[in-house]
mmCIF file of C-alpha atoms (C1' of nucleotides) in Angstrom:
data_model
loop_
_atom_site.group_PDB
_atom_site.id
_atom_site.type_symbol
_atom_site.label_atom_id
_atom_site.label_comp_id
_atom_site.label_asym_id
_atom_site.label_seq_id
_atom_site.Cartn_x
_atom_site.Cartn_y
_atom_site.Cartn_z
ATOM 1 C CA UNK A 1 112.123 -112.377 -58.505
ATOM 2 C CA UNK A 2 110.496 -115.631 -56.962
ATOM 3 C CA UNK A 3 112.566 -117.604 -54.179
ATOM 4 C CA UNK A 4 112.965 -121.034 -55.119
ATOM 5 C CA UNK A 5 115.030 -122.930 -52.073
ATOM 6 C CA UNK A 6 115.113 -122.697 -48.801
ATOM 7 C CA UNK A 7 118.480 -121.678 -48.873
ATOM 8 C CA UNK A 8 117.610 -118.390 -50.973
ATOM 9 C CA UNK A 9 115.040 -117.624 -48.296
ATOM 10 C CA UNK A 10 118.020 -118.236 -45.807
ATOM 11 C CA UNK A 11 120.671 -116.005 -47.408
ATOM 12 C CA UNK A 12 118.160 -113.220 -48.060
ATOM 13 C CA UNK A 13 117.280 -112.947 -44.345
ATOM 14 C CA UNK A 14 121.372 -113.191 -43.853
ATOM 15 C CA UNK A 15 120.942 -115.558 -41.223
ATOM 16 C CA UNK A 16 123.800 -117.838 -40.941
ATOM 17 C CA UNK A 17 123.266 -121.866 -39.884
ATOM 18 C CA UNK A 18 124.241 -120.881 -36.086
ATOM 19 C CA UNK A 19 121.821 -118.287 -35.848
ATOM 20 C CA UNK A 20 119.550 -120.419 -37.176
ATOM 21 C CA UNK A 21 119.530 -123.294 -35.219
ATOM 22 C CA UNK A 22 120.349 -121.495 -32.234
ATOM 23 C CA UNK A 23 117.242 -122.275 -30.561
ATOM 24 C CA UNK A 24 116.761 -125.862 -31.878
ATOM 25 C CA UNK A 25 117.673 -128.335 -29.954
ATOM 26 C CA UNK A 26 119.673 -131.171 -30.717
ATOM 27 C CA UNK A 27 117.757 -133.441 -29.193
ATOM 28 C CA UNK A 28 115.129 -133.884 -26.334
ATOM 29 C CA UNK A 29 117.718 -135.302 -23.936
ATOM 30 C CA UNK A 30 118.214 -133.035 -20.952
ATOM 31 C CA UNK A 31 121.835 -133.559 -20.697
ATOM 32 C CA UNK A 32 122.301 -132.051 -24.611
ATOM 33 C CA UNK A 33 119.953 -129.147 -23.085
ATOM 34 C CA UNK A 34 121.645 -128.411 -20.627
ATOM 35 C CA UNK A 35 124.757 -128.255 -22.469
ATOM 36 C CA UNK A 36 123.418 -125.914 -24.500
ATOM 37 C CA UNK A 37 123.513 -123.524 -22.198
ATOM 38 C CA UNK A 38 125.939 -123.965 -19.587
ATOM 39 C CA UNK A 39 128.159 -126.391 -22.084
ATOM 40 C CA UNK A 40 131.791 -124.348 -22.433
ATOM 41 C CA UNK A 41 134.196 -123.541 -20.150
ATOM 42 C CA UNK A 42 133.350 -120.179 -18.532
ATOM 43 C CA UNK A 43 129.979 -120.102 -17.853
ATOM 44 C CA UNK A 44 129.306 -122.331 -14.498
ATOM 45 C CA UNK A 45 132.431 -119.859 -13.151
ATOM 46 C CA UNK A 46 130.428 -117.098 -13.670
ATOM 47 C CA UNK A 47 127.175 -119.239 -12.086
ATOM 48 C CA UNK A 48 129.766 -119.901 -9.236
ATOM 49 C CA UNK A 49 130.489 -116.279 -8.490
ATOM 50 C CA UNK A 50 126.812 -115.847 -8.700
ATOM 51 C CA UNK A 51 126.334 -118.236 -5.709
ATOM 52 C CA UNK A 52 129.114 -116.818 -3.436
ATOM 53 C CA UNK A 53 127.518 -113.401 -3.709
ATOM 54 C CA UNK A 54 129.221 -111.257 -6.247
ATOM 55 C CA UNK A 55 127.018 -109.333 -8.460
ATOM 56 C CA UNK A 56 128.458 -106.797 -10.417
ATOM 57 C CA UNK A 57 130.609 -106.948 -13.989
ATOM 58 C CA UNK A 58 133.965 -105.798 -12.488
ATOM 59 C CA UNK A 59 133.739 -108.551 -9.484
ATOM 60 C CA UNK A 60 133.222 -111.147 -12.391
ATOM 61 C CA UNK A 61 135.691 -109.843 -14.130
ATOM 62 C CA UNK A 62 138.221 -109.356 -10.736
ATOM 63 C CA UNK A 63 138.078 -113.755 -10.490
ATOM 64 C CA UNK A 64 141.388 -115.381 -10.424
ATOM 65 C CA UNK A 65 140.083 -117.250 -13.713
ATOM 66 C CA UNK A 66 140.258 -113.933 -15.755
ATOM 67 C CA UNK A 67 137.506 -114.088 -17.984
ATOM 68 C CA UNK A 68 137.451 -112.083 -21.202
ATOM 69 C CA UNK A 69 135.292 -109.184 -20.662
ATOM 70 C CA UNK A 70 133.430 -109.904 -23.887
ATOM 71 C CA UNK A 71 133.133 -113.591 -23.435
ATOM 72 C CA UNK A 72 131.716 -112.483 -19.843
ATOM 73 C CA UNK A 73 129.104 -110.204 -21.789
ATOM 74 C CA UNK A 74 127.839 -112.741 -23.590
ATOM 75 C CA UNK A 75 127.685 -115.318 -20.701
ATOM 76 C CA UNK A 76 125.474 -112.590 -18.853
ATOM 77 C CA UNK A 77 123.436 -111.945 -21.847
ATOM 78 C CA UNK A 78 123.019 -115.792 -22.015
ATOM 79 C CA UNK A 79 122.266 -116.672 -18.814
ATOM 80 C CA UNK A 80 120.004 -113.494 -18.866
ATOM 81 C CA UNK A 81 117.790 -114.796 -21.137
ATOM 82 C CA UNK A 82 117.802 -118.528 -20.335
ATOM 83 C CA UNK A 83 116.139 -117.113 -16.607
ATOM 84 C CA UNK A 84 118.942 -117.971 -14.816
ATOM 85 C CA UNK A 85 120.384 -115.244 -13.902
ATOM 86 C CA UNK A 86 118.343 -111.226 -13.728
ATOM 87 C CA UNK A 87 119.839 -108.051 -14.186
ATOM 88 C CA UNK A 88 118.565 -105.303 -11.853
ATOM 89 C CA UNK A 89 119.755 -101.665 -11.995
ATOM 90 C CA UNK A 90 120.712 -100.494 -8.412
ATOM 91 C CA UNK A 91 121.623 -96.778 -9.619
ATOM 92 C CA UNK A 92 120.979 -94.066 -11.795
ATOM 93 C CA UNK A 93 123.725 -91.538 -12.656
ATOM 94 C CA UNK A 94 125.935 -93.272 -12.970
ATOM 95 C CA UNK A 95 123.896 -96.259 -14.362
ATOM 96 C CA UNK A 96 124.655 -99.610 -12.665
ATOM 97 C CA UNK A 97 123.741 -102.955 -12.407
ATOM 98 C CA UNK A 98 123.480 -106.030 -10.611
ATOM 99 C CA UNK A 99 123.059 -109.744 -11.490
ATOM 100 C CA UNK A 100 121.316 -112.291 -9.499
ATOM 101 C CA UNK A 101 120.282 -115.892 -9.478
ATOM 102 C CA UNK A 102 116.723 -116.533 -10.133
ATOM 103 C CA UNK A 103 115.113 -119.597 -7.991
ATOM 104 C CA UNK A 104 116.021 -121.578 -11.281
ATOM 105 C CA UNK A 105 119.699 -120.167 -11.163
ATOM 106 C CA UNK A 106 119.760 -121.253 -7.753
ATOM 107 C CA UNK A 107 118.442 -124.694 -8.375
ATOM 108 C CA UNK A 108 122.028 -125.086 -10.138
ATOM 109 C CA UNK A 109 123.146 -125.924 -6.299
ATOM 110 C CA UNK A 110 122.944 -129.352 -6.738
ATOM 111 C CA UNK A 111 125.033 -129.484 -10.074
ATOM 112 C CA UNK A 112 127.831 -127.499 -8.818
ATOM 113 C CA UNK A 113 128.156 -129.735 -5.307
ATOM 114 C CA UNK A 114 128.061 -132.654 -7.906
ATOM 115 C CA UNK A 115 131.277 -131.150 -9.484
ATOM 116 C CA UNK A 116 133.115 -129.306 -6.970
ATOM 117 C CA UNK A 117 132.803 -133.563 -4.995
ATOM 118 C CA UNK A 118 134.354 -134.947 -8.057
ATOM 119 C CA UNK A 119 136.784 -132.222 -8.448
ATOM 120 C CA UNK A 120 138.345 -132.669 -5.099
ATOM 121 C CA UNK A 121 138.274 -136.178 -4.947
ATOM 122 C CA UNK A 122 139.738 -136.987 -8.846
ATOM 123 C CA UNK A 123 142.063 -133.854 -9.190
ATOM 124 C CA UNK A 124 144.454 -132.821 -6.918
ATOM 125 C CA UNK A 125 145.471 -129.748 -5.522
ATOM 126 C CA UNK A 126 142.109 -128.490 -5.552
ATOM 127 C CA UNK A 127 140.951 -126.509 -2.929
ATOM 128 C CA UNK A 128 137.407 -126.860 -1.394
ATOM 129 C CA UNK A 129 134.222 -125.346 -0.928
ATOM 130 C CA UNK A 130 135.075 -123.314 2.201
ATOM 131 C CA UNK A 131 138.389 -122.053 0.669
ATOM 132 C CA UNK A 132 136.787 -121.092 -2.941
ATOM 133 C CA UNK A 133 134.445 -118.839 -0.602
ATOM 134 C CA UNK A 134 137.341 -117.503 0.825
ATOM 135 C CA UNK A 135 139.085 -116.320 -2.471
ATOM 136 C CA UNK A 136 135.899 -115.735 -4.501
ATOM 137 C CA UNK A 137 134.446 -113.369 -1.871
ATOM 138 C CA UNK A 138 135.965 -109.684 -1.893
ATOM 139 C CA UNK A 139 137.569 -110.010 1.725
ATOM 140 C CA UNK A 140 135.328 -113.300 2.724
ATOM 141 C CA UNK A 141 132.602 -109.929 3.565
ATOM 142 C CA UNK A 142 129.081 -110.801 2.767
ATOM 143 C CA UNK A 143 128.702 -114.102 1.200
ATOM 144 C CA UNK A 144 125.733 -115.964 0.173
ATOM 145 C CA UNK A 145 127.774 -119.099 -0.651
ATOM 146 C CA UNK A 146 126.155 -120.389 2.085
ATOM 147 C CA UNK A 147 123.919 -121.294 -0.118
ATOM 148 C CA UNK A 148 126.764 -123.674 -1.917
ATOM 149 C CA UNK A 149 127.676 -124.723 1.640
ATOM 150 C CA UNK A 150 124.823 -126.250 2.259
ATOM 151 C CA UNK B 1 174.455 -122.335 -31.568
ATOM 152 C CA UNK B 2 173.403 -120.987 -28.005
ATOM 153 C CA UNK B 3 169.874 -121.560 -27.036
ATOM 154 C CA UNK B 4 169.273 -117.541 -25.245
ATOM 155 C CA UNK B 5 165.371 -117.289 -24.379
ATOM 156 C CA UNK B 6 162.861 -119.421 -23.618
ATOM 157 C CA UNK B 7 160.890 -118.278 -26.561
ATOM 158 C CA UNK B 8 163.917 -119.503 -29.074
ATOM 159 C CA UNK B 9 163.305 -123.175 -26.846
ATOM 160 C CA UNK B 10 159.430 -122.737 -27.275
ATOM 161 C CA UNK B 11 160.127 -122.433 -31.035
ATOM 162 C CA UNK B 12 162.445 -124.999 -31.087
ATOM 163 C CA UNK B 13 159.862 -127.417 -29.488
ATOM 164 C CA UNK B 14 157.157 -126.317 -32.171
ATOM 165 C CA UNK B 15 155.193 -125.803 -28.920
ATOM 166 C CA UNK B 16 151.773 -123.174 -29.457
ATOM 167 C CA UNK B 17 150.965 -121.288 -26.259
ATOM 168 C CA UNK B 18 147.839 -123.073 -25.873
ATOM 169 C CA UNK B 19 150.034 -126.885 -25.996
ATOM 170 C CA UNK B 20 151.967 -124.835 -23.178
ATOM 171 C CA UNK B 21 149.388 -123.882 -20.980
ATOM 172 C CA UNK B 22 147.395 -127.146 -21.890
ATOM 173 C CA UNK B 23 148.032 -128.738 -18.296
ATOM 174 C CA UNK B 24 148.304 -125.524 -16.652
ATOM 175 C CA UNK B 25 145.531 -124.982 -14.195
ATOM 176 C CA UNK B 26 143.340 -121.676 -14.392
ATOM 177 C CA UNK B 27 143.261 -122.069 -10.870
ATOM 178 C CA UNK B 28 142.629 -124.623 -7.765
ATOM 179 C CA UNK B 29 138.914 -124.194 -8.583
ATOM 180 C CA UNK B 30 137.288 -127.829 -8.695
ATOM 181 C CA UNK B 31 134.686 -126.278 -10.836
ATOM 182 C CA UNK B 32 137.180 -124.594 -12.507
ATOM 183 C CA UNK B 33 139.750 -127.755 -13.078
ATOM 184 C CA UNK B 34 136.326 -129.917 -13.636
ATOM 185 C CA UNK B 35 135.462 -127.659 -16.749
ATOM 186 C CA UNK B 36 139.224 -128.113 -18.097
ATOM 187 C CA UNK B 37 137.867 -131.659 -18.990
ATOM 188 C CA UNK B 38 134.633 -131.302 -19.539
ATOM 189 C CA UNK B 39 133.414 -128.294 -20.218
ATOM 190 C CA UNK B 40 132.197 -128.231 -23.749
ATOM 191 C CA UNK B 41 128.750 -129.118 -25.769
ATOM 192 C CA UNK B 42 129.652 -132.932 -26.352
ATOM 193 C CA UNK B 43 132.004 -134.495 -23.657
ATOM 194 C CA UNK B 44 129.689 -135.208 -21.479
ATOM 195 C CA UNK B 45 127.186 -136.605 -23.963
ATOM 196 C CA UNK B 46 129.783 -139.552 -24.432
ATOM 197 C CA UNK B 47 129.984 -140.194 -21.048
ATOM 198 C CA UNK B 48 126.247 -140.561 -21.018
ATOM 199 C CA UNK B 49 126.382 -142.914 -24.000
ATOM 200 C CA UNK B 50 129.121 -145.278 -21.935
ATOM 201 C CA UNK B 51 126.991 -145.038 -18.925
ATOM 202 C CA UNK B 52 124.221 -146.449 -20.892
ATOM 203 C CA UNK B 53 126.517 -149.357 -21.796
ATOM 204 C CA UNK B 54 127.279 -148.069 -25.802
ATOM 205 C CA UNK B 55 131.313 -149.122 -25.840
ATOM 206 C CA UNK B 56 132.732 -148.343 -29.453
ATOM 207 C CA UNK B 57 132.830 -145.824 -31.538
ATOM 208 C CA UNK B 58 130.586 -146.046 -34.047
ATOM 209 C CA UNK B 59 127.932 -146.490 -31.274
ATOM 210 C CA UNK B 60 129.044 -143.307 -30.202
ATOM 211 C CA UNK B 61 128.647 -141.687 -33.816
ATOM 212 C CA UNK B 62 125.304 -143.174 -34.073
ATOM 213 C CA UNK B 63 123.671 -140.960 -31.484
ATOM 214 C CA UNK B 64 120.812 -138.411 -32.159
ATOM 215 C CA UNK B 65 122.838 -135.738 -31.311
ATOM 216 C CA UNK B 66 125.050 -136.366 -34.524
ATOM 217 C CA UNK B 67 128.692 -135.655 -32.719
ATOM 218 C CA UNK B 68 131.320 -135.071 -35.865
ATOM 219 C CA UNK B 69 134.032 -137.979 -35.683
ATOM 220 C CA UNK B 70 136.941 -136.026 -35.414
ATOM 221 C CA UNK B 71 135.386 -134.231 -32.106
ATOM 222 C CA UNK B 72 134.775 -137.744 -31.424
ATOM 223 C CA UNK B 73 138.108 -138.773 -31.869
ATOM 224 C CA UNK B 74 139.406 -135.838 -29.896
ATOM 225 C CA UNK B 75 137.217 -136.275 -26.957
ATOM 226 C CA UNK B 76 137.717 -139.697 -26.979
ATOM 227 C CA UNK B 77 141.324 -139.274 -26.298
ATOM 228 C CA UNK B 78 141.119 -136.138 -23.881
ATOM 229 C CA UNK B 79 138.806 -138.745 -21.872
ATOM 230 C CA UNK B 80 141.093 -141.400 -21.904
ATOM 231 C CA UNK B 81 144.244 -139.141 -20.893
ATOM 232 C CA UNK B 82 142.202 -138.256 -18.107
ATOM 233 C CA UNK B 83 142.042 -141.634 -16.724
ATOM 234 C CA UNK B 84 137.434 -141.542 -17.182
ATOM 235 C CA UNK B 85 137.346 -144.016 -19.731
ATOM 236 C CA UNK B 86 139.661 -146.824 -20.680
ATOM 237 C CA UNK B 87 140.626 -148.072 -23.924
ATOM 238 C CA UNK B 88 140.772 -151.882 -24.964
ATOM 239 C CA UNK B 89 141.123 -153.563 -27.883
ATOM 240 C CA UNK B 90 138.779 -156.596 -27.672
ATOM 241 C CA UNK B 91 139.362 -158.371 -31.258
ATOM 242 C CA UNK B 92 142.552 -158.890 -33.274
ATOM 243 C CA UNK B 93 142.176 -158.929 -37.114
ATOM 244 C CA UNK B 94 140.515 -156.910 -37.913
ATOM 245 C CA UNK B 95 141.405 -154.739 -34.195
ATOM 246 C CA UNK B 96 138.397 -153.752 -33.124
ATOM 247 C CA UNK B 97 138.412 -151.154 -29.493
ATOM 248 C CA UNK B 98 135.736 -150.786 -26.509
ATOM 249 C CA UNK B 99 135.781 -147.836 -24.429
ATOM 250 C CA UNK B 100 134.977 -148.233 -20.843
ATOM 251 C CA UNK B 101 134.391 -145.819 -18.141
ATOM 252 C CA UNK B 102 136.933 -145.908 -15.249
ATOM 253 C CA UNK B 103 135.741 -145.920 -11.369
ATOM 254 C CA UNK B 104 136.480 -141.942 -11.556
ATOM 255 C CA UNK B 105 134.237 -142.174 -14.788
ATOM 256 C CA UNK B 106 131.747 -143.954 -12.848
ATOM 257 C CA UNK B 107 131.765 -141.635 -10.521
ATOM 258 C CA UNK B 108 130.474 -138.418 -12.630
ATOM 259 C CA UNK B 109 127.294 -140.057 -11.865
ATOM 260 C CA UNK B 110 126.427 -137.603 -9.492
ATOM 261 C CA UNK B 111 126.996 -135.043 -12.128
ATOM 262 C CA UNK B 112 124.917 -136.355 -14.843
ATOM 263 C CA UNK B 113 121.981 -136.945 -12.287
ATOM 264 C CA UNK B 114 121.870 -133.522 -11.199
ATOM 265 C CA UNK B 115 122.205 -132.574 -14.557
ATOM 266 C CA UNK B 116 119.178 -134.065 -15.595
ATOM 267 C CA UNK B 117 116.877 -133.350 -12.783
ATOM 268 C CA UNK B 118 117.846 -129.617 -13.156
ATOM 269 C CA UNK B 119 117.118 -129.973 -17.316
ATOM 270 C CA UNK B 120 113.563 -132.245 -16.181
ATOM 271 C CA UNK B 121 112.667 -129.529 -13.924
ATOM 272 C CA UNK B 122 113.174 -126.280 -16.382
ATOM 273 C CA UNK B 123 113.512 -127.206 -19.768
ATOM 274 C CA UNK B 124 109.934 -128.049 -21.391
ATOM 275 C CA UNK B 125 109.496 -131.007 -23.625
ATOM 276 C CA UNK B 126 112.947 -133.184 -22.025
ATOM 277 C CA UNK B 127 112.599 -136.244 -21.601
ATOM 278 C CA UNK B 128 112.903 -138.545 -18.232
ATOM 279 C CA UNK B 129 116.345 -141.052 -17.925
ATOM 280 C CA UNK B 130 114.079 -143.795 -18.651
ATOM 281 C CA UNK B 131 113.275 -142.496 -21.893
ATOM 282 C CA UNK B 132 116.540 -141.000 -22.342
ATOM 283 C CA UNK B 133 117.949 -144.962 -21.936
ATOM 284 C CA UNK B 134 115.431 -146.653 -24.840
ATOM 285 C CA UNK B 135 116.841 -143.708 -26.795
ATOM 286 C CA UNK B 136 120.348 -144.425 -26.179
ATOM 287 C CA UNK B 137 120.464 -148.342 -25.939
ATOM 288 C CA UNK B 138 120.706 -150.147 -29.631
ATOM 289 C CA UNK B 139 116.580 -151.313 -28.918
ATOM 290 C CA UNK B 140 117.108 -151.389 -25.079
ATOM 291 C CA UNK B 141 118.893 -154.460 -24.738
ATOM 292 C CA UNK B 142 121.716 -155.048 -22.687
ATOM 293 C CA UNK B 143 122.145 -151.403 -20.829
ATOM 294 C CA UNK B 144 124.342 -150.809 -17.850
ATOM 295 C CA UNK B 145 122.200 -147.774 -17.880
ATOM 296 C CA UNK B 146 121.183 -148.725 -14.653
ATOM 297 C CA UNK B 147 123.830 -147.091 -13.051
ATOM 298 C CA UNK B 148 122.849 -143.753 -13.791
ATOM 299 C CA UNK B 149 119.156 -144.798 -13.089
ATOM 300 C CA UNK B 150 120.353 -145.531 -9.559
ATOM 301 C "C1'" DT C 1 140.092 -162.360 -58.197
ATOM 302 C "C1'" DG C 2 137.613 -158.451 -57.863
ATOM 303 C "C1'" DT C 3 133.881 -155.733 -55.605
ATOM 304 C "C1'" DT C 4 131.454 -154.207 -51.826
ATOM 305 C "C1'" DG C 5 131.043 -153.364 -46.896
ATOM 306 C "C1'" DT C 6 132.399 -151.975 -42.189
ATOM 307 C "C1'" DA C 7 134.952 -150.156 -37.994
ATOM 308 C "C1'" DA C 8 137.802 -146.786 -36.495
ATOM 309 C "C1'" DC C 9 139.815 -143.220 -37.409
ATOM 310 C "C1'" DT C 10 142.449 -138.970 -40.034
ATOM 311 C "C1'" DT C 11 142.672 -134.965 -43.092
ATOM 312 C "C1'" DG C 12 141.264 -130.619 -45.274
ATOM 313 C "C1'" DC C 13 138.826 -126.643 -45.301
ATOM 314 C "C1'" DA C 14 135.249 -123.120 -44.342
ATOM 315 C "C1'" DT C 15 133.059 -121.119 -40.559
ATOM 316 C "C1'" DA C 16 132.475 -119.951 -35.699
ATOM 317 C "C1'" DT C 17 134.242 -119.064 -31.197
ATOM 318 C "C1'" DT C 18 137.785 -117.543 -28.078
ATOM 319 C "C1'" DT C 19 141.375 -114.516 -26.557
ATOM 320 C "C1'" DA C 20 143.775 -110.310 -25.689
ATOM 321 C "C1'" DA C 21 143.893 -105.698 -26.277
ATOM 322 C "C1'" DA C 22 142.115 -101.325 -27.137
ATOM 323 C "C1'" DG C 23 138.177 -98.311 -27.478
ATOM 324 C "C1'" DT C 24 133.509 -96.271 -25.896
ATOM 325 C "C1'" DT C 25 129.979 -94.082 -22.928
ATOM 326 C "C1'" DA C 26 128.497 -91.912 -19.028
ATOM 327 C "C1'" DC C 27 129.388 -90.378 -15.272
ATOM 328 C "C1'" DT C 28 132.106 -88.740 -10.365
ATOM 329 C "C1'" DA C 29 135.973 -86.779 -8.001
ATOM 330 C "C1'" DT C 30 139.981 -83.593 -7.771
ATOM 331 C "C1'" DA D 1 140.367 -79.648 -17.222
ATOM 332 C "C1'" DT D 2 142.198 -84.177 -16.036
ATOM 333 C "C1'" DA D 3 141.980 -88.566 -14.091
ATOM 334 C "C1'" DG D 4 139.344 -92.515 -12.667
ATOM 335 C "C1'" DT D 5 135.695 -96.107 -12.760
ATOM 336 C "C1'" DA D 6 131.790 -99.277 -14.202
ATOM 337 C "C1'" DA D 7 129.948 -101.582 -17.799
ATOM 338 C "C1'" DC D 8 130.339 -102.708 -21.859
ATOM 339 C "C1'" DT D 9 131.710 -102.963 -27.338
ATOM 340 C "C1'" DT D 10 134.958 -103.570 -31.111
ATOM 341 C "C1'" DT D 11 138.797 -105.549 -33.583
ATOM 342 C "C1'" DA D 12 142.025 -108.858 -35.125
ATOM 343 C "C1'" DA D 13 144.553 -112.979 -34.578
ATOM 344 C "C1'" DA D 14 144.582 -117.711 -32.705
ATOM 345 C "C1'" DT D 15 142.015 -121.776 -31.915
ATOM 346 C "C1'" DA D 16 138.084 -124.865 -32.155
ATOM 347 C "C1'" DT D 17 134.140 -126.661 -34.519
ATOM 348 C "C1'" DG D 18 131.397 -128.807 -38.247
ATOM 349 C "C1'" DC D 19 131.116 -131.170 -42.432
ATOM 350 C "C1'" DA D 20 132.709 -133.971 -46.053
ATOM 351 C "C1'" DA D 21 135.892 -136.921 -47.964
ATOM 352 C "C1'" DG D 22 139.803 -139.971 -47.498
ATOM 353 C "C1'" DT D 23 142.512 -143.907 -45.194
ATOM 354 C "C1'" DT D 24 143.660 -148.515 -43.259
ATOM 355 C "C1'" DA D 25 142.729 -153.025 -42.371
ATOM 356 C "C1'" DC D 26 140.359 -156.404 -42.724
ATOM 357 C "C1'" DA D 27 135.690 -159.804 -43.897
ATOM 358 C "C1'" DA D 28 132.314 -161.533 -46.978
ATOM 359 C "C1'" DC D 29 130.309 -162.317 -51.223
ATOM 360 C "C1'" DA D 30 130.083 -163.348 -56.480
#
DNA sequence: TGTTGTAACTTGCATATTTAAAGTTACTAT
DNA sequence: ATAGTAACTTTAAATATGCAAGTTACAACA
């Protein structure tokens, strides 16, 4: 049997158009990059957590926001391999882990101040910086959103 | 007939859960309420298209990044009900619409420019606003662009 | 008069993603 | 032996996306 189209070759290796183009970009505009990555509605949450110290799966999980658990697995996974965030195991026996911003995670300051300022100046009834802190952070204990705080 | 649960009124009203919930707020979150609007892969690539000076719609459709025209459509509107870009029909017979961005549209500036230095910085092979604008403008003529260029 | 062209959308449908809920694995604690 | 917890995975239904084709309202040309 000889493959004659592209699209033989494709349905052979059972990869479907997302998968394929999954690493192509769209363009070479760094705002459709970007997007890529941290374009849908849970990620930067997660990012957010990230910056105001929580590390762990069930603390992600525990924000007000209530992100699916499998959405968040994928976000992880995502961010994971984009270098923004690293996974670290803290504990054998049981096994755990714990995420963490990178430096290039962390350079992601500047995009969240950019929204959190238009957020509480176009929508009301949002809270700000200091008071996220206080309700992300288990008990307002050990915070590095600090970091966010400039 | 007696009206006895607010699910009989919901059906009534032909309203899903997600019309519902549609203005209800995951929580006080800017980043959180921010993401509500624009937290998907192509909002915010129209709002870089108006911000280099593109105004109708089939401007918008004629970007690299190939948006589909009823997302276009859709985000069109969600922008608009928003109060970030403005609506106006500039020609009668045949009607014939601009879309402009408001002040508060203006004003996600801050967001786009911190997007793009974070992209410049980590993602290889993205090109610089400058290029982004001959990209975007119809042969770089008469871009407002300049507003996001500072 | 009829044909072609264009802007600004809308509609239909297949596929992909999201959501909510339940299940899994590997342990510790009682 | 039973219950509890962290960190996920799986499933199925609802919703959103992507692509193509269709619609409306005109203008311009032959």
């Amino acid at each position: 049997m000889q493959v004659t189209s592209f699209c033989a070759i494709v349905s052979i290796m059972k990869v479907t158009h997302s998968q394929l183009s999954k690493d192509a970009k769209r363009s070479s505009c760094p705002i459709a990059c970007v997007l890529d990555i941290l374009g849908d509605k849970w990620t930067l949450i997660v990012v957010r957590d990230l910056f105001f110290g929580k590390t762990t799966y069930s603390e992600f999980l525990a924000s007000e926001e209530n992100i699916p658990t499998n959405l968040l697995a994928e976000r992880l996974k995502r961010l994971t391999s984009a270098g923004v965030v690293e996974r670290i195991q803290y504990q054998d026996r049981p096994k755990r882990y714990a995420y963490h911003l990178t430096e290039k995670g962390q350079d992601l300051h500047h995009v969240l101040v950019a929204l959190v300022g238009w957020g509480n100046k176009y929508i009301p009834e949002t809270i700000s910086l200091k008071e996220i802190e206080k309700r992300v952070t288990i008990g307002g204990s050990d915070s590095k959103g600090d970091d966010l705080l400039k």
